[in-house]
């Protein structure tokens, strides 16, 4: 109604307003177009070029994508990325949900904020340092191996660092914090009357949780899980520090193309593949994702 | 009764275990930053501040620290400013295609930093723009602008419209309305957007890594320190950054957010 | 300062919805005008157009003889007092009231002095350094008034300013609002849906319905001599009795109704002069029924009625009367405290002819 109204009553006053409004929104739009849309389009175009020897062949072709599917070293990167991301997402949700629930339900109200801040405090270690500090724990002469050797649990140090397990631990550490935050904020928004009503109607604690609390917090879980997926699959630092050079993930392979091989078109093509993976994940859980607008 | 007690014990045990998991690496990091020896791993040989001295004596590290601050502050100011103006225009005026504009402004949030960095890098290369702290800052505005826009836009409730109208009715032009009425009213979310931006930019690695050359930011400098393997000096700079961030966080929590809660 | 306002043929159309339909209105300088009507009648749209927050689809608005139709709010000699007060939450009262003066470039000392004067006018000088959230609803309302008046507007527009207050406070603020208007002399245009409020404060009331002006005049005239059935019904309780003009001349008309026939002065036909054969509806206020025909002035008796129920309301008895005539609806009558009415009693339906208003019949009224 209001939109139709402005169309039929476009007046001098409103036109002047509109020109002003364009002026306010233009800087942000131009920045986004110049430094996000254009580079992205350029990269997408470049993924259709090809590197041969030292030269860039600027002819449209799908060779990079064909190579991606035919060369096992490249394709395996996507498989590794997907496997690690799915494992990380599932473990993180399973660990974080009970934690968020305990903070919201068992911790006294006045201590909850404190408990939450504590739960996410290591967030504020620098991103690169966070993975490094896991190295201190997991490496051959690290905390865990030394502890286990001293109490005689093992006689030889375990190979914990530079493995997929190390990568997963590093990721889970980060995302448990993130998910605890999102799930907690979902849980406390839930009116206690839902639970009272369920209990009043004869549901036991488990039934109340399974039939009432869990479904109502599912959108929050899915939003957090999607965020985990996106951040995890696009990350280079954690797998590079903790996973080492075994079982490379897609971002590592992309960085390899940039580094030694200087194959920009291939890096661009792999980036497009990475983006498509995120898009598929988005479409898969789109119906649960509520992007709230006040 | 017994079941209740065991459930409660189980809860607290779980809480303790997950907290232990969360704090284990940080505790190890901080503890061995005081290591009297060359390896930041057990056994702990004794307390020493030598690695902190080494950090403060490291010119490159200190320069990187300064660079990070400059990039974080400048890119956050730009992000908040552009985000605020766009949010004001889109929340208060009817513009054609406003849904599309909102979508476009939010879009970079859904794309991995690596891809944003790669896109900017290939464009800068093609245009022969030299890489510098400025290109890093440009990249950081790209990732923080959507965030600032979204936070500020969401806080521009319709209940503020009449207050802005009243200001306009009393003779304020758009800039005065924004500066004297809208921005002060939205100050909590503007500050939240700003500090979140600063945090993200401060901690961002991949864009800073790919878009810088000679002057680098702190995460990139720390990255290059990692090549020397486990090193208590890395522990020291990591602990410093962590403790400084926690201090800032506590100050904000106590001053800023304590005040808004009272209002 | 004060100014007259002229609204000529203003319409406002939102898509398929006509919010204002060819509205014309002349307001004299210094008048207290109330726009009265149910929600959605167009009164707030009209106020927005006066304030410059919306522009009309067609028509003209002029203030003090100058065309203001497309002038921005800030450039008009009007200020608006908003329903939710719209006080700046982060500013002290003195800064709120001084805001308009600040925009006009007044130096701090001068504007503080003037702002304090206006806070004094509304009795809040002592709270000048408080912030809005420290005030009660009634106090905020006063600050909003002071802020709007501080820039010396010619016309003050008030958008349901008392709507958020409880009843007792609202009555008190009505008196204050009226007193302040008298003191400053500014033209006030005030929107409300509360007819008691309208009568309490207005010099003239504009009754609006479905984007049109139904009636316009001083409160007593709107109440006693409404010019439309809507206006009669909106201003208070009223009985509608359908009828037909049997004969009419320049000074009076003979009307037939199911209750009986009566002669009415021609001036009681407020909408149009009576013609023989017109189908009309008579409007009779409940308090215009007389308990007996000994009341002041000559009365007409419209048959008899049985008291079907009565309740004591303090100032009067509110009675349901079922006329003896067949096929007639029960009527509501307010009988004086002194009247001793008992249920089942038969009473005469006595009214003064001068109190009965005749309006053209529309469908829907029996």
XYZ file of C-alpha atoms in Angstrom, chain B residues 28-239:
212
model
C 49.497 -23.941 28.057
C 50.165 -20.930 25.861
C 50.303 -18.488 28.756
C 52.161 -20.798 31.131
C 55.003 -21.561 28.735
C 55.356 -17.940 27.698
C 57.144 -17.681 31.064
C 59.350 -20.700 30.289
C 62.949 -20.389 31.305
C 64.310 -22.280 28.332
C 64.076 -22.560 24.570
C 61.104 -24.931 24.290
C 57.542 -23.968 25.294
C 56.682 -27.541 26.318
C 56.912 -29.539 29.560
C 58.802 -29.698 31.776
C 58.391 -26.134 33.069
C 61.931 -25.102 33.949
C 61.160 -21.991 35.924
C 59.674 -18.510 35.659
C 61.281 -16.011 33.306
C 60.231 -12.837 31.493
C 62.983 -13.160 28.887
C 60.555 -13.932 26.042
C 58.479 -10.858 26.764
C 61.657 -8.808 26.644
C 62.433 -10.460 23.311
C 58.967 -9.528 22.007
C 59.335 -5.871 22.960
C 62.831 -5.796 21.499
C 61.598 -7.201 18.159
C 61.281 -4.175 15.861
C 59.386 -6.072 13.163
C 56.864 -7.408 15.651
C 56.302 -3.992 17.172
C 55.916 -2.444 13.719
C 53.384 -5.151 12.840
C 51.509 -4.392 16.054
C 51.311 -0.731 15.096
C 50.247 -1.600 11.543
C 47.484 -3.835 12.863
C 46.148 -1.061 15.078
C 46.144 1.468 12.255
C 44.474 -0.909 9.807
C 41.883 -2.030 12.388
C 40.957 1.497 13.464
C 40.879 3.097 10.017
C 39.016 0.251 8.330
C 36.507 0.096 11.201
C 35.834 3.832 11.100
C 35.207 3.613 7.351
C 33.020 0.525 7.763
C 30.900 2.086 10.495
C 30.548 5.363 8.628
C 29.532 3.797 5.312
C 27.372 1.220 7.079
C 25.589 3.880 9.116
C 24.870 6.113 6.111
C 23.554 3.182 4.072
C 21.449 1.896 6.975
C 19.993 5.378 7.514
C 19.083 5.761 3.846
C 17.581 2.281 3.524
C 15.694 2.357 6.834
C 14.330 5.874 6.479
C 13.709 6.409 2.778
C 11.869 4.373 0.206
C 14.375 3.626 -2.504
C 13.720 1.521 -5.589
C 15.277 -1.934 -5.305
C 16.013 -1.521 -1.626
C 15.786 -5.287 -1.018
C 18.384 -5.812 -3.729
C 20.594 -3.110 -2.234
C 20.391 -4.690 1.190
C 21.237 -8.060 -0.329
C 24.226 -6.619 -2.138
C 25.545 -4.925 0.992
C 25.199 -8.124 3.034
C 26.552 -10.422 0.307
C 30.274 -10.359 1.247
C 29.332 -11.893 4.608
C 28.431 -15.151 2.872
C 31.718 -15.520 1.001
C 34.893 -16.961 2.496
C 37.617 -14.440 3.312
C 39.988 -16.472 1.144
C 37.806 -15.890 -1.911
C 37.415 -12.169 -1.164
C 41.180 -11.917 -0.773
C 41.828 -13.834 -3.962
C 39.411 -11.689 -5.952
C 40.974 -8.460 -4.678
C 44.476 -9.820 -5.240
C 43.814 -10.751 -8.854
C 42.192 -7.372 -9.511
C 45.024 -5.428 -7.837
C 47.536 -7.440 -9.851
C 45.680 -6.810 -13.089
C 45.520 -3.076 -12.356
C 49.151 -3.055 -11.175
C 48.179 -1.606 -7.819
C 51.037 -2.225 -5.398
C 50.124 -4.224 -2.301
C 50.297 -2.282 0.945
C 48.513 -1.698 4.209
C 45.983 0.260 2.185
C 45.004 -2.773 0.126
C 44.685 -4.745 3.377
C 42.446 -1.995 4.775
C 40.304 -2.035 1.631
C 39.815 -5.771 2.091
C 38.944 -5.352 5.742
C 36.287 -2.770 4.925
C 34.807 -5.256 2.434
C 34.376 -7.861 5.188
C 33.333 -5.441 7.962
C 30.969 -3.175 6.050
C 28.232 -5.866 5.802
C 28.531 -6.496 9.512
C 28.306 -2.826 10.468
C 25.452 -2.232 8.052
C 23.504 -5.229 9.362
C 23.965 -4.344 13.040
C 23.074 -0.677 12.615
C 20.237 -1.346 10.190
C 18.682 -3.856 12.595
C 18.774 -1.329 15.421
C 17.039 1.419 13.410
C 13.630 0.643 14.820
C 10.483 2.336 13.598
C 10.052 3.864 17.055
C 12.913 6.217 16.217
C 11.157 7.605 13.143
C 8.995 10.106 15.029
C 11.979 11.299 17.041
C 13.860 12.047 13.818
C 10.758 13.672 12.361
C 10.518 15.885 15.398
C 14.129 16.970 14.883
C 13.471 17.682 11.217
C 10.268 19.518 12.098
C 12.294 21.742 14.447
C 14.631 22.670 11.602
C 17.415 20.058 11.551
C 18.708 19.007 8.140
C 19.651 15.399 7.380
C 23.216 15.682 8.608
C 22.136 17.346 11.834
C 19.447 14.709 12.362
C 22.054 11.975 11.898
C 24.747 13.601 14.000
C 22.631 14.986 16.841
C 19.754 12.543 17.050
C 20.100 9.257 15.173
C 23.720 8.451 15.931
C 23.517 9.290 19.663
C 20.340 7.219 19.974
C 21.959 4.263 18.227
C 25.294 4.697 19.993
C 25.249 1.264 21.680
C 24.871 -0.595 18.381
C 27.242 1.750 16.559
C 29.884 1.070 19.188
C 29.136 -2.658 19.079
C 29.609 -2.606 15.299
C 32.803 -0.624 15.657
C 34.390 -2.875 18.274
C 33.352 -6.022 16.454
C 34.937 -4.596 13.314
C 38.121 -3.744 15.168
C 38.257 -7.274 16.571
C 37.727 -8.899 13.180
C 40.234 -6.714 11.407
C 42.786 -7.053 14.199
C 42.583 -10.826 14.053
C 42.160 -11.314 10.319
C 44.877 -13.329 8.620
C 44.241 -14.455 5.067
C 43.320 -11.083 3.531
C 46.188 -9.393 5.338
C 48.511 -12.181 4.215
C 47.572 -12.071 0.523
C 47.131 -8.308 0.163
C 50.247 -7.046 1.947
C 53.869 -7.066 0.921
C 56.481 -5.222 3.000
C 54.441 -3.764 5.822
C 52.490 -6.550 7.429
C 49.950 -6.858 10.228
C 50.485 -8.745 13.453
C 48.812 -12.059 12.479
C 50.980 -12.193 9.342
C 54.126 -11.475 11.349
C 53.187 -14.170 13.872
C 52.597 -16.530 10.949
C 56.106 -16.009 9.746
C 57.385 -16.604 13.298
C 55.733 -20.032 13.194
C 58.287 -21.177 10.639
C 60.793 -21.373 13.485
C 58.586 -24.034 15.087
C 57.670 -24.067 18.767
C 59.115 -20.957 20.304
C 58.353 -19.324 23.688
C 58.527 -15.922 21.988
C 55.429 -16.863 19.990
C 53.805 -17.822 23.285
C 54.716 -14.441 24.702
C 53.249 -12.369 21.868
C 50.181 -14.641 21.781
C 49.659 -14.227 25.525
